[in-house]
PDB file of C-alpha atoms in Angstrom:
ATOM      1  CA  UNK A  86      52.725  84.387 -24.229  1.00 43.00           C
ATOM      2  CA  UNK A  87      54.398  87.523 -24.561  1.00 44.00           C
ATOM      3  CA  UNK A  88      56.152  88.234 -21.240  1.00 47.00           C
ATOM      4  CA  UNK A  89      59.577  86.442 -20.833  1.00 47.00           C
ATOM      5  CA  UNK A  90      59.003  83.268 -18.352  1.00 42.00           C
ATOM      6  CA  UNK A  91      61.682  81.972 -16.124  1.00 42.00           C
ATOM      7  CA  UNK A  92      62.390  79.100 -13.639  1.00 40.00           C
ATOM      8  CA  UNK A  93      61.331  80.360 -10.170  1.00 39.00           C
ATOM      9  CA  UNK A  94      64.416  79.591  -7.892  1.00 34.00           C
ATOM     10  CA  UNK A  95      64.082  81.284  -4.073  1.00 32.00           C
ATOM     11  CA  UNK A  96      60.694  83.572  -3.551  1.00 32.00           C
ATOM     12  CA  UNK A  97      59.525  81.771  -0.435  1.00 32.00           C
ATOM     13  CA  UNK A  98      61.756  78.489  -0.586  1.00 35.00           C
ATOM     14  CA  UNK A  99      58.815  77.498  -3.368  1.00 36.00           C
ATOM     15  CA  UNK A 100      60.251  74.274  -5.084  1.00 41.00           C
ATOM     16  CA  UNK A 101      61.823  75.001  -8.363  1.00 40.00           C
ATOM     17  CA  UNK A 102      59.165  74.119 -10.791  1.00 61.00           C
ATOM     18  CA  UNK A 103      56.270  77.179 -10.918  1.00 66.00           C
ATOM     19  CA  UNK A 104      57.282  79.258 -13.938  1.00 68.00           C
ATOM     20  CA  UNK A 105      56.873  83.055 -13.136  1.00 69.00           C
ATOM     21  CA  UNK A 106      56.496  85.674 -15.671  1.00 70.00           C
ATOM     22  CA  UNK A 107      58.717  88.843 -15.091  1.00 71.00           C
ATOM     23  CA  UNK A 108      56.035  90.166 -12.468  1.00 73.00           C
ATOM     24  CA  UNK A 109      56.737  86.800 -10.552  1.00 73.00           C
ATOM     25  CA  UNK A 110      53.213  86.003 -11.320  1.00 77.00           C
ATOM     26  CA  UNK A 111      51.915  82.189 -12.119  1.00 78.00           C
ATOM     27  CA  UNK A 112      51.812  81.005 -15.382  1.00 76.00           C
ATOM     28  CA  UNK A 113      53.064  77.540 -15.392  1.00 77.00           C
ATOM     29  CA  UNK A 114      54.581  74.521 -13.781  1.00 74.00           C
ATOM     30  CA  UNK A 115      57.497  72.166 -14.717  1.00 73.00           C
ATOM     31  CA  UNK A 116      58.679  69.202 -13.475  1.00 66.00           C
ATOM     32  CA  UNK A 117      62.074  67.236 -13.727  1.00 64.00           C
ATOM     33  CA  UNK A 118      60.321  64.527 -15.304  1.00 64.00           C
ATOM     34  CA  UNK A 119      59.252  67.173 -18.050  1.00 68.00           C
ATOM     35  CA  UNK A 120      62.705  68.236 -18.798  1.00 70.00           C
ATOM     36  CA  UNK A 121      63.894  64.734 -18.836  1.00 71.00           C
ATOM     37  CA  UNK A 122      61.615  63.880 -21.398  1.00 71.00           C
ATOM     38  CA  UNK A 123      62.839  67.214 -23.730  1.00 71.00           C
ATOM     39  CA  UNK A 124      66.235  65.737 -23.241  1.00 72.00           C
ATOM     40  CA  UNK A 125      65.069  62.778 -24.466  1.00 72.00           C
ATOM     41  CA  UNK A 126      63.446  63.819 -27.635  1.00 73.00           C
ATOM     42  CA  UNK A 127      65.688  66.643 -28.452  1.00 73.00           C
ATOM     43  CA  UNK A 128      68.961  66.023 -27.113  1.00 72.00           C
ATOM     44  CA  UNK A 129      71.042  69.060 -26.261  1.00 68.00           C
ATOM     45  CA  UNK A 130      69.011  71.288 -27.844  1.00 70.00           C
ATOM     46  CA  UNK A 131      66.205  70.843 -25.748  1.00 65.00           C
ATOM     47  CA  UNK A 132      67.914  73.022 -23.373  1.00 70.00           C
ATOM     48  CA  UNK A 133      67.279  76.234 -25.671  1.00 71.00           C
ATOM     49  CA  UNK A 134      63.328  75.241 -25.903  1.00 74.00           C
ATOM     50  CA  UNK A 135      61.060  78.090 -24.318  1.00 74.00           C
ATOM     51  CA  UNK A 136      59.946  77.132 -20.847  1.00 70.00           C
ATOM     52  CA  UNK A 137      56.540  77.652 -22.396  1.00 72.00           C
ATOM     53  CA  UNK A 138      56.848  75.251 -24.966  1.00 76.00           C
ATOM     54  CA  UNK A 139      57.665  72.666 -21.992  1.00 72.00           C
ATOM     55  CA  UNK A 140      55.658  73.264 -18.812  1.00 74.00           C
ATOM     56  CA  UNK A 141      52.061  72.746 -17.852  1.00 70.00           C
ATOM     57  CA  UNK A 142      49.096  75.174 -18.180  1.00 70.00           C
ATOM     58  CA  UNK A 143      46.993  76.450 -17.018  1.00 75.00           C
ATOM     59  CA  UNK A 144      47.711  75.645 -13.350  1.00 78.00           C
ATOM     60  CA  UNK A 145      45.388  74.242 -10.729  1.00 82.00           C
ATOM     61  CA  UNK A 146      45.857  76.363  -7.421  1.00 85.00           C
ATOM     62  CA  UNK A 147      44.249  77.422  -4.329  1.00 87.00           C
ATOM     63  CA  UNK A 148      43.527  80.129  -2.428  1.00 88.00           C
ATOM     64  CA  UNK A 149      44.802  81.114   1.227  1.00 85.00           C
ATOM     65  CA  UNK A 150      40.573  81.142   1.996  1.00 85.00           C
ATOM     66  CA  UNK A 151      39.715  77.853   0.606  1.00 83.00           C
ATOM     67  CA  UNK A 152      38.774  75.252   3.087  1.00 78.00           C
ATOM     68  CA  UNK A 153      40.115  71.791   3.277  1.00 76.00           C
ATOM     69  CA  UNK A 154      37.203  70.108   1.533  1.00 75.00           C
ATOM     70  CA  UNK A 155      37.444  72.136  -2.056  1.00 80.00           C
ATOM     71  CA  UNK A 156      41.561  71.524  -1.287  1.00 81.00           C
ATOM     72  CA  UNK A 157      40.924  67.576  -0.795  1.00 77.00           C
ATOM     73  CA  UNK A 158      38.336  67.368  -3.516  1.00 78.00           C
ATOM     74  CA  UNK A 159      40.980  69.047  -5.905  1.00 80.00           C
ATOM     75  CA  UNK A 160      43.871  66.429  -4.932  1.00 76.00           C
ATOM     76  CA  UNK A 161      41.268  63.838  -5.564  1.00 72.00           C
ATOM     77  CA  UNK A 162      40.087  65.221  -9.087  1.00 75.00           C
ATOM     78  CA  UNK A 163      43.561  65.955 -10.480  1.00 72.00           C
ATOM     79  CA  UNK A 164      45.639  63.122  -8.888  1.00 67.00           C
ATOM     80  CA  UNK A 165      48.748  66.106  -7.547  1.00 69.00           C
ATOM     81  CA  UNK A 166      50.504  65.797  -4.960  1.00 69.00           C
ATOM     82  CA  UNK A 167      51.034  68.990  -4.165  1.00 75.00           C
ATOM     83  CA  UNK A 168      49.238  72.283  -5.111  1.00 81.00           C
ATOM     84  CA  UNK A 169      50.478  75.826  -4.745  1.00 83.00           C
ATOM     85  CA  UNK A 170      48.839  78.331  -3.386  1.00 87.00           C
ATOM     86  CA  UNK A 171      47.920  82.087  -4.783  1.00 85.00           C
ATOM     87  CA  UNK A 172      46.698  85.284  -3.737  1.00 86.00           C
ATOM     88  CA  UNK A 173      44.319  87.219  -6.133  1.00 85.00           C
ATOM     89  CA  UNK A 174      47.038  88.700  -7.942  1.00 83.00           C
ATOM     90  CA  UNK A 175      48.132  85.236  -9.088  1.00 82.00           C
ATOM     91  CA  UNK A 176      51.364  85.630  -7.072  1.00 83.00           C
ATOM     92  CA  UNK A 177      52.518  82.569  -5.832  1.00 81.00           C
ATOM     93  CA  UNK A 178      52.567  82.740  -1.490  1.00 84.00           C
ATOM     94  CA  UNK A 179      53.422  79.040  -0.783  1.00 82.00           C
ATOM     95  CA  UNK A 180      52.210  75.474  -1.735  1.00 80.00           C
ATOM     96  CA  UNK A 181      50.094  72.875   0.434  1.00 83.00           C
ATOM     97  CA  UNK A 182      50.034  69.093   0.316  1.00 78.00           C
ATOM     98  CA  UNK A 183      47.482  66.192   1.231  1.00 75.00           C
ATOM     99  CA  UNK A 184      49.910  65.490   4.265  1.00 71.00           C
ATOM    100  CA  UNK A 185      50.011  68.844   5.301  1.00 75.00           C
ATOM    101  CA  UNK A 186      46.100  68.871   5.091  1.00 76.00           C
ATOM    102  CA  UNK A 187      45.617  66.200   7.311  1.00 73.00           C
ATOM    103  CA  UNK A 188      48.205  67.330   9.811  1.00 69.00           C
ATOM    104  CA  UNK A 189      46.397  70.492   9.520  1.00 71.00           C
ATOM    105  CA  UNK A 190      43.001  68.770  10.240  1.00 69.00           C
ATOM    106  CA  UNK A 191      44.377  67.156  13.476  1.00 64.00           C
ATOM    107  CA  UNK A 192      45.545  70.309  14.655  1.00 63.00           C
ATOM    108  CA  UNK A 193      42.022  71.756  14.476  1.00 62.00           C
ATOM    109  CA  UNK A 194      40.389  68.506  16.004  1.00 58.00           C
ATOM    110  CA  UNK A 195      42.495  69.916  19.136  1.00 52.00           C
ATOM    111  CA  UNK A 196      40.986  73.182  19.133  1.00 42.00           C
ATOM    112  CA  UNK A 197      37.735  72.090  19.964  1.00 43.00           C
ATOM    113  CA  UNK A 198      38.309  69.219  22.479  1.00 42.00           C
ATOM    114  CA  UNK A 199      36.420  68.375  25.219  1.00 40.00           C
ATOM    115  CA  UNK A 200      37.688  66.358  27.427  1.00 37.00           C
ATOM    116  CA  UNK A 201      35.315  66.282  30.096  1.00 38.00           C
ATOM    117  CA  UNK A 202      33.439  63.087  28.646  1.00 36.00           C
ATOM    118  CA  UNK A 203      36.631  61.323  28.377  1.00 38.00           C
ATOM    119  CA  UNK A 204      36.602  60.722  32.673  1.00 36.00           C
ATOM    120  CA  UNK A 205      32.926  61.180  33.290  1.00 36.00           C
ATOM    121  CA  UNK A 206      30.977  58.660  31.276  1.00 36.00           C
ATOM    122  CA  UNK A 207      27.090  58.176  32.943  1.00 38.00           C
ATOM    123  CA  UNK A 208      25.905  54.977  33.152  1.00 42.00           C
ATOM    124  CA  UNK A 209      23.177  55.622  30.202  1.00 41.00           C
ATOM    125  CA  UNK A 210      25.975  56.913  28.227  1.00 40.00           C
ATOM    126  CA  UNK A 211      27.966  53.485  28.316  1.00 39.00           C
ATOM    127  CA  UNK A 212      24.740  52.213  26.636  1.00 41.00           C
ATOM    128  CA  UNK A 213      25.872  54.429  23.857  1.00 43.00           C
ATOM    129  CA  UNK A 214      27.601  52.325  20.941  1.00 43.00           C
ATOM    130  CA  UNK A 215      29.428  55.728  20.098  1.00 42.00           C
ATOM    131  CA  UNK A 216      31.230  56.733  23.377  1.00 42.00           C
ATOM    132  CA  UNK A 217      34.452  56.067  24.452  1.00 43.00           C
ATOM    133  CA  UNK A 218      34.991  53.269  26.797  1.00 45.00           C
ATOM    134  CA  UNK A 219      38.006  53.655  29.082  1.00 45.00           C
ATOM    135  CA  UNK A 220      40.096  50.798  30.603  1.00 45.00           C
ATOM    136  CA  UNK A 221      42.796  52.036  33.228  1.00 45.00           C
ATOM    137  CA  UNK A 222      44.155  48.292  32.658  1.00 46.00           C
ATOM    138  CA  UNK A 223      47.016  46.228  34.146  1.00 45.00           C
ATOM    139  CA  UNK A 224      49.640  44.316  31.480  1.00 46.00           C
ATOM    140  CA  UNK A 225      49.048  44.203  27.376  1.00 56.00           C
ATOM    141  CA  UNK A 226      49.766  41.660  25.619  1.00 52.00           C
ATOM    142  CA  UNK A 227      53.229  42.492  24.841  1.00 56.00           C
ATOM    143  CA  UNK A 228      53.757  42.489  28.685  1.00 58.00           C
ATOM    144  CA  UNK A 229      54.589  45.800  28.699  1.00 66.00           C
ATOM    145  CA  UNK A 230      52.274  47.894  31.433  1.00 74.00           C
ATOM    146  CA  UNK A 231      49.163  49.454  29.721  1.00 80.00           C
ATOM    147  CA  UNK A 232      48.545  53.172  30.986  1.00 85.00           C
ATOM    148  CA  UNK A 233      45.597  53.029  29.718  1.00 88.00           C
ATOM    149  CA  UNK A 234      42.801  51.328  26.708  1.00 90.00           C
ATOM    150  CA  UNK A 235      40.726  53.256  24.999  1.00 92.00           C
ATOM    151  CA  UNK A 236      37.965  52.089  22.688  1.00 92.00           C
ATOM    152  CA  UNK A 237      35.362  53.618  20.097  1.00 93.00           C
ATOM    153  CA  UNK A 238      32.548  51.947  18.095  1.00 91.00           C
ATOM    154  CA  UNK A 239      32.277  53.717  14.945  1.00 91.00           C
ATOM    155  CA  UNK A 240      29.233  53.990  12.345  1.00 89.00           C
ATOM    156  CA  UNK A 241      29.738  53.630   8.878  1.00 87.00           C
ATOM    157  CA  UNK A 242      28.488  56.927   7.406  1.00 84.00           C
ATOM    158  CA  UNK A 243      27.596  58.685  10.333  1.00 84.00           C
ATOM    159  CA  UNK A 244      30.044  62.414   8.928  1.00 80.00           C
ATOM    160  CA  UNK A 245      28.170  64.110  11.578  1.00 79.00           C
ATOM    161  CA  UNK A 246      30.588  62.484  14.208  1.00 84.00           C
ATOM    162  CA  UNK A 247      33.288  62.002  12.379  1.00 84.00           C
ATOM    163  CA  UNK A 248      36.716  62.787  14.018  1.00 86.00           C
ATOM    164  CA  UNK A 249      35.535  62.831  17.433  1.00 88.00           C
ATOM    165  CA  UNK A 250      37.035  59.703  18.249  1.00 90.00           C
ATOM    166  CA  UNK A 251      40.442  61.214  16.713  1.00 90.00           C
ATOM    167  CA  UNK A 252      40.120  64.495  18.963  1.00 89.00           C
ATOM    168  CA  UNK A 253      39.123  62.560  22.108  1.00 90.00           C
ATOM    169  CA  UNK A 254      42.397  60.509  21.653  1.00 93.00           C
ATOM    170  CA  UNK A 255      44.903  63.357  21.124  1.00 92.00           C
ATOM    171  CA  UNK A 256      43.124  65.368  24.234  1.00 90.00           C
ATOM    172  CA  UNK A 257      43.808  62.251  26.579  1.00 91.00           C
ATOM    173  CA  UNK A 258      47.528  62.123  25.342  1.00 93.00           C
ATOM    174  CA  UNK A 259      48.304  65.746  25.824  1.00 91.00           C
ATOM    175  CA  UNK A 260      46.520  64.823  29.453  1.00 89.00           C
ATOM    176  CA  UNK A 261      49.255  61.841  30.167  1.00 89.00           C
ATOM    177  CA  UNK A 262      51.919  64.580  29.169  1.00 90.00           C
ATOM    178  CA  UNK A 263      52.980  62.309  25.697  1.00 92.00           C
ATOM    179  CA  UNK A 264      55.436  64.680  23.620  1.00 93.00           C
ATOM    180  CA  UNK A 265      53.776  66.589  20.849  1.00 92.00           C
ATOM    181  CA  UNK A 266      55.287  64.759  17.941  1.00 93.00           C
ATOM    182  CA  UNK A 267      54.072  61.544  19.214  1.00 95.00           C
ATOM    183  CA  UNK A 268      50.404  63.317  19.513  1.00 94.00           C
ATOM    184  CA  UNK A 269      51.028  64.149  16.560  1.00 93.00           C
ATOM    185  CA  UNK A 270      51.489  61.522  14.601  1.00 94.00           C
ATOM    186  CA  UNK A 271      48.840  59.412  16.867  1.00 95.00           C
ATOM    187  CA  UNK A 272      46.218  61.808  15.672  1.00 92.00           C
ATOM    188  CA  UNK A 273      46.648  62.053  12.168  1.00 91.00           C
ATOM    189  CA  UNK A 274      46.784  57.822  12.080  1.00 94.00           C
ATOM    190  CA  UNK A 275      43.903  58.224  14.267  1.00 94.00           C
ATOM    191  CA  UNK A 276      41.836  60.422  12.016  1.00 91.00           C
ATOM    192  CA  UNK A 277      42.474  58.637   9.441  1.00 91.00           C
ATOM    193  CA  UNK A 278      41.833  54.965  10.754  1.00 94.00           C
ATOM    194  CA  UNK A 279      38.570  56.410  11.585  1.00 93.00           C
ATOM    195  CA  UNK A 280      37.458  58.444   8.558  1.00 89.00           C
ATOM    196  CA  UNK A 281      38.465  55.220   6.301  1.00 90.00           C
ATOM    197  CA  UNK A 282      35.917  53.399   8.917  1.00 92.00           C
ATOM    198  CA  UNK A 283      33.222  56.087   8.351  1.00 89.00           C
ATOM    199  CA  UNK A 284      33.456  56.047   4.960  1.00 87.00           C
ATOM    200  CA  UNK A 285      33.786  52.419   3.664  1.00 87.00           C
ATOM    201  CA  UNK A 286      32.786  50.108   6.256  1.00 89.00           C
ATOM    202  CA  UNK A 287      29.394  49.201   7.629  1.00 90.00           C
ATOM    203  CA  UNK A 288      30.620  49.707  11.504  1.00 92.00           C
ATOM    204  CA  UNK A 289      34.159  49.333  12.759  1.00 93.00           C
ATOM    205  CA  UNK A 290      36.007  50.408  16.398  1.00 93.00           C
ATOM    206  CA  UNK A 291      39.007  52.075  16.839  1.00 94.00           C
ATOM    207  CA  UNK A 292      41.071  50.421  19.928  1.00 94.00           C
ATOM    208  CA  UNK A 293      44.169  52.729  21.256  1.00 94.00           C
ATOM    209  CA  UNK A 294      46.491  51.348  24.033  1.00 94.00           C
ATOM    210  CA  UNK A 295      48.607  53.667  25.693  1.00 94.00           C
ATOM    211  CA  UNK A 296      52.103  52.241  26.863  1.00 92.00           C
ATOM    212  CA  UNK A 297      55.134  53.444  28.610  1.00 88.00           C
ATOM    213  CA  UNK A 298      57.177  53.612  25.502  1.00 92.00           C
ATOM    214  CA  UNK A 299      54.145  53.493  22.539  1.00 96.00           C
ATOM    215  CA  UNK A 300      50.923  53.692  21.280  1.00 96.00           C
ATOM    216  CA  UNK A 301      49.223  51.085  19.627  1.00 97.00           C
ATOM    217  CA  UNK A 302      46.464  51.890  17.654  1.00 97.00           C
ATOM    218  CA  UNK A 303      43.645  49.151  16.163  1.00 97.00           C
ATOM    219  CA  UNK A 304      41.186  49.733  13.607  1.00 97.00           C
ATOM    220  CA  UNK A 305      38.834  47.093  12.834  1.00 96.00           C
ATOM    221  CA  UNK A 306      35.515  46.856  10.639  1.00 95.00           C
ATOM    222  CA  UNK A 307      32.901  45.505   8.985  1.00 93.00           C
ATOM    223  CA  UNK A 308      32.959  45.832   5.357  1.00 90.00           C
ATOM    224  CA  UNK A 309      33.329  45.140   1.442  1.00 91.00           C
ATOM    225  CA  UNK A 310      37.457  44.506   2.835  1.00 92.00           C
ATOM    226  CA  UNK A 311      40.326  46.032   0.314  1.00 91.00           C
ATOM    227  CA  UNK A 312      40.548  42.935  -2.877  1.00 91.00           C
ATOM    228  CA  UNK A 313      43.933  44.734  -3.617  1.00 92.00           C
ATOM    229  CA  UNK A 314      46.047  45.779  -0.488  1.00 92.00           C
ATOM    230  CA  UNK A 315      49.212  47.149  -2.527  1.00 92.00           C
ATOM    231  CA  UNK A 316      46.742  48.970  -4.867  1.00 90.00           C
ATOM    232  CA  UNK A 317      45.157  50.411  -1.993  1.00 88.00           C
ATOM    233  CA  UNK A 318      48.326  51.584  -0.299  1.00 90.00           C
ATOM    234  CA  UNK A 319      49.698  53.806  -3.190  1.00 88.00           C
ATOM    235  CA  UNK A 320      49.196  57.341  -2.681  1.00 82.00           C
ATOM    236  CA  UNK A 321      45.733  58.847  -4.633  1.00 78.00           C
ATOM    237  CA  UNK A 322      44.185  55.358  -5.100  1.00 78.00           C
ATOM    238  CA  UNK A 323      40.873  55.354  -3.727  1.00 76.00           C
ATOM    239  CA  UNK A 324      37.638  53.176  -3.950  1.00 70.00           C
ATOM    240  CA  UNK A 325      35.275  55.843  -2.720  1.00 69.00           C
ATOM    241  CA  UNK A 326      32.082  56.666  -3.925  1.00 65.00           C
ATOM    242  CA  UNK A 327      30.958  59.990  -5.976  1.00 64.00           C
ATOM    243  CA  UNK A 328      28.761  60.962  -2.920  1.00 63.00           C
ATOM    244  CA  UNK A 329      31.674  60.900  -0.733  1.00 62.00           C
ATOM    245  CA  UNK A 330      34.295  62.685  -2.969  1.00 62.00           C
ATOM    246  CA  UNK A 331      31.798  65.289  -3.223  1.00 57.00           C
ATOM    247  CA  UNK A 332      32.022  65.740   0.477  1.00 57.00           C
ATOM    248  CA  UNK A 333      35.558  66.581  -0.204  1.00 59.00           C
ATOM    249  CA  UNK A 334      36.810  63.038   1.295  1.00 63.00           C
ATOM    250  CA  UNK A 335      38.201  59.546  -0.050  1.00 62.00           C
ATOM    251  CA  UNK A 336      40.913  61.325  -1.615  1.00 70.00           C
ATOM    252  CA  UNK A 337      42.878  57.937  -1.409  1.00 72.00           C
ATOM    253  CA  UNK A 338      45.301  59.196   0.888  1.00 82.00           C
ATOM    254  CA  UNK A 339      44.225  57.211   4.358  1.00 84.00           C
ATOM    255  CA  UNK A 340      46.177  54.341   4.211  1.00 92.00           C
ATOM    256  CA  UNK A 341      49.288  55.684   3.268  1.00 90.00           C
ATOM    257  CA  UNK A 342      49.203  58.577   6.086  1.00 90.00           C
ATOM    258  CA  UNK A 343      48.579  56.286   8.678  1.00 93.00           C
ATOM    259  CA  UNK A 344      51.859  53.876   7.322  1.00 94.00           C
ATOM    260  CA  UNK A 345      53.904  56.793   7.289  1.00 93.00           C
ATOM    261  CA  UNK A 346      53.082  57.617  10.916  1.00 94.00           C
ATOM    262  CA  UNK A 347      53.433  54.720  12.175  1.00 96.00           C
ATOM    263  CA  UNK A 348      57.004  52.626  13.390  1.00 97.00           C
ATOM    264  CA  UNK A 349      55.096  49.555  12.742  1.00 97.00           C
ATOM    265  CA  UNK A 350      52.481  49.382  10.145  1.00 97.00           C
ATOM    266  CA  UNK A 351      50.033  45.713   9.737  1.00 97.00           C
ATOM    267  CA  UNK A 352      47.113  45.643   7.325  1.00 96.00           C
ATOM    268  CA  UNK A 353      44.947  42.573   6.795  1.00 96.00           C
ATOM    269  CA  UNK A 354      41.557  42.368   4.574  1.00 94.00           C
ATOM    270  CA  UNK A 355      39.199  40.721   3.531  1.00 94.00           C
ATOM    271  CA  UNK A 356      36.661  40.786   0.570  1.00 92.00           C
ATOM    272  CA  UNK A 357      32.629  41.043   2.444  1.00 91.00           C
ATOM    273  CA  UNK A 358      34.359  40.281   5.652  1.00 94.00           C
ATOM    274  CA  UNK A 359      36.337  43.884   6.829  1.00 94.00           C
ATOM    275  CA  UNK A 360      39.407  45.303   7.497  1.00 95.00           C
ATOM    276  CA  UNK A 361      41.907  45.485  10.401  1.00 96.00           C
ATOM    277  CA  UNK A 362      44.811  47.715  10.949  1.00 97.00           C
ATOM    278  CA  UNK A 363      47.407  48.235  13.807  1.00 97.00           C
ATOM    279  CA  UNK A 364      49.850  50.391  13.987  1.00 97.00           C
ATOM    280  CA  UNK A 365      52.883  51.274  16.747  1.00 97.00           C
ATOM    281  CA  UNK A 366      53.910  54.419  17.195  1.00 97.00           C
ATOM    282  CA  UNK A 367      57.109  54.692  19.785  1.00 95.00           C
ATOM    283  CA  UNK A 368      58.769  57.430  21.973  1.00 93.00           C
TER     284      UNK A 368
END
């Protein structure tokens, strides 16, 4: 490379580790784990090596008119955790993570929720395996007073619904006036409770009880189960087919979203039996 490359410091609050050429254009990445290991091997004079001779190219990247599948297939594929994003001058306009993807994701479910289904369930439609059932119950079984149950039955495989239970459950809590970090968080463990359902299990339901001071949300299904919890809980690791990481899912990130939105996090498994999660999120 004949253009000088430097350490990218402040254009956008980008983290420190895309290397720009002199036209602030993309050429490389470095980590703090790379220079470490220069230090390592060369001591002192590492420090004088050519960013170049240290950092990572080519770079993956995306750009601003992707769509969330080709983003989540690429996280998948390459194992990052992070990816920046470029416009067609290969300038660098800001960077995008799985976590951001699926917060992004819940924010769209909202866009197109409808609601009206929610109150109004026919008779025939209660027949439905698929449709919410609502229970405006009395006490849970912490003994704390339930404002209301919620319950979908969810097919294994069935992408063509996927996420409505998710959306339905974030358009009742914005109805009982829950704070918007709360819905938040409730809909991305949601979404993800419920995509891991539709893409691993047989048939599973997703059981949310609303409380005065939390929401508890249960996934349970019928499955192959998870033989290795703490393998399936690391960030990436993922036991989905080809077919469905073409789709642009199973980018082994489910599990781990729906920990770290939850207060309380329980997982249980087991191998040609299923899976059950709960999960507590207070306000």
């Amino acid at each position: 490379m004949s253009s000088p490359i430097f350490l990218h410091v402040s254009l956008l609050q980008i983290p420190n580790d895309f290397a720009l050429d002199e036209n602030k254009k993309l050429v490389g990445i470095i980590s703090v784990l790379d220079i470490i290991k220069v230090l390592e091997h060369e001591g002192k004079e590492g420090l004088d090596m050519p960013l170049e001779d240290v950092m990572t190219y080519p770079v993956e990247t995306l750009l601003p008119e992707e769509d969330i599948v080709k983003a989540f297939y690429k996280f998948k594929k390459y194992g990052f955790g992070r990816l920046p994003v470029i416009d067609t001058s290969n300038r660098v306009i800001g960077i995008i993570t799985p976590m951001e993807l699926a917060e992004g994701f819940a924010r769209y479910l909202g866009i197109q929720e409808n609601t009206e289904n929610i109150t109004k369930i026919s008779d025939a439609d209660r027949q439905d395996d698929n449709v919410i059932k609502l229970e405006n119950s009395a006490d849970n079984e912490e003994g704390d007073k339930a404002l209301l149950n919620m319950r979908f039955n969810i097919i294994g495989g069935d992408f063509n619904r996927a996420g409505e239970a998710s959306g339905q459950i974030k358009a009742k809590l914005k109805q009982l006036g829950i704070d918007s970090e709360t819905i938040r968080r409730a809909a991305i463990a949601s979404y993800e409770a419920e995509m891991n359902i539709v893409i691993h299990a047989y048939e599973g339901a997703l059981m949310v009880t609303v409380a005065e001071k939390y929401i508890k949300i249960i996934a349970k299904d019928k499955g192959p189960g998870i033989p290795n919890i703490e393998l399936a809980m690391q960030e990436g690791y993922s036991t989905a087919s080809d077919k469905i990481r073409e789709l642009g899912f199973g980018a082994g990130m489910g599990l781990p979203n729906m920990k770290r939105c939850s207060d309380e996090f329980e997982i249980q498994s087991e191998v040609g039996v299923g899976t059950s999660v709960k999960m507590v999120i207070r306000f």
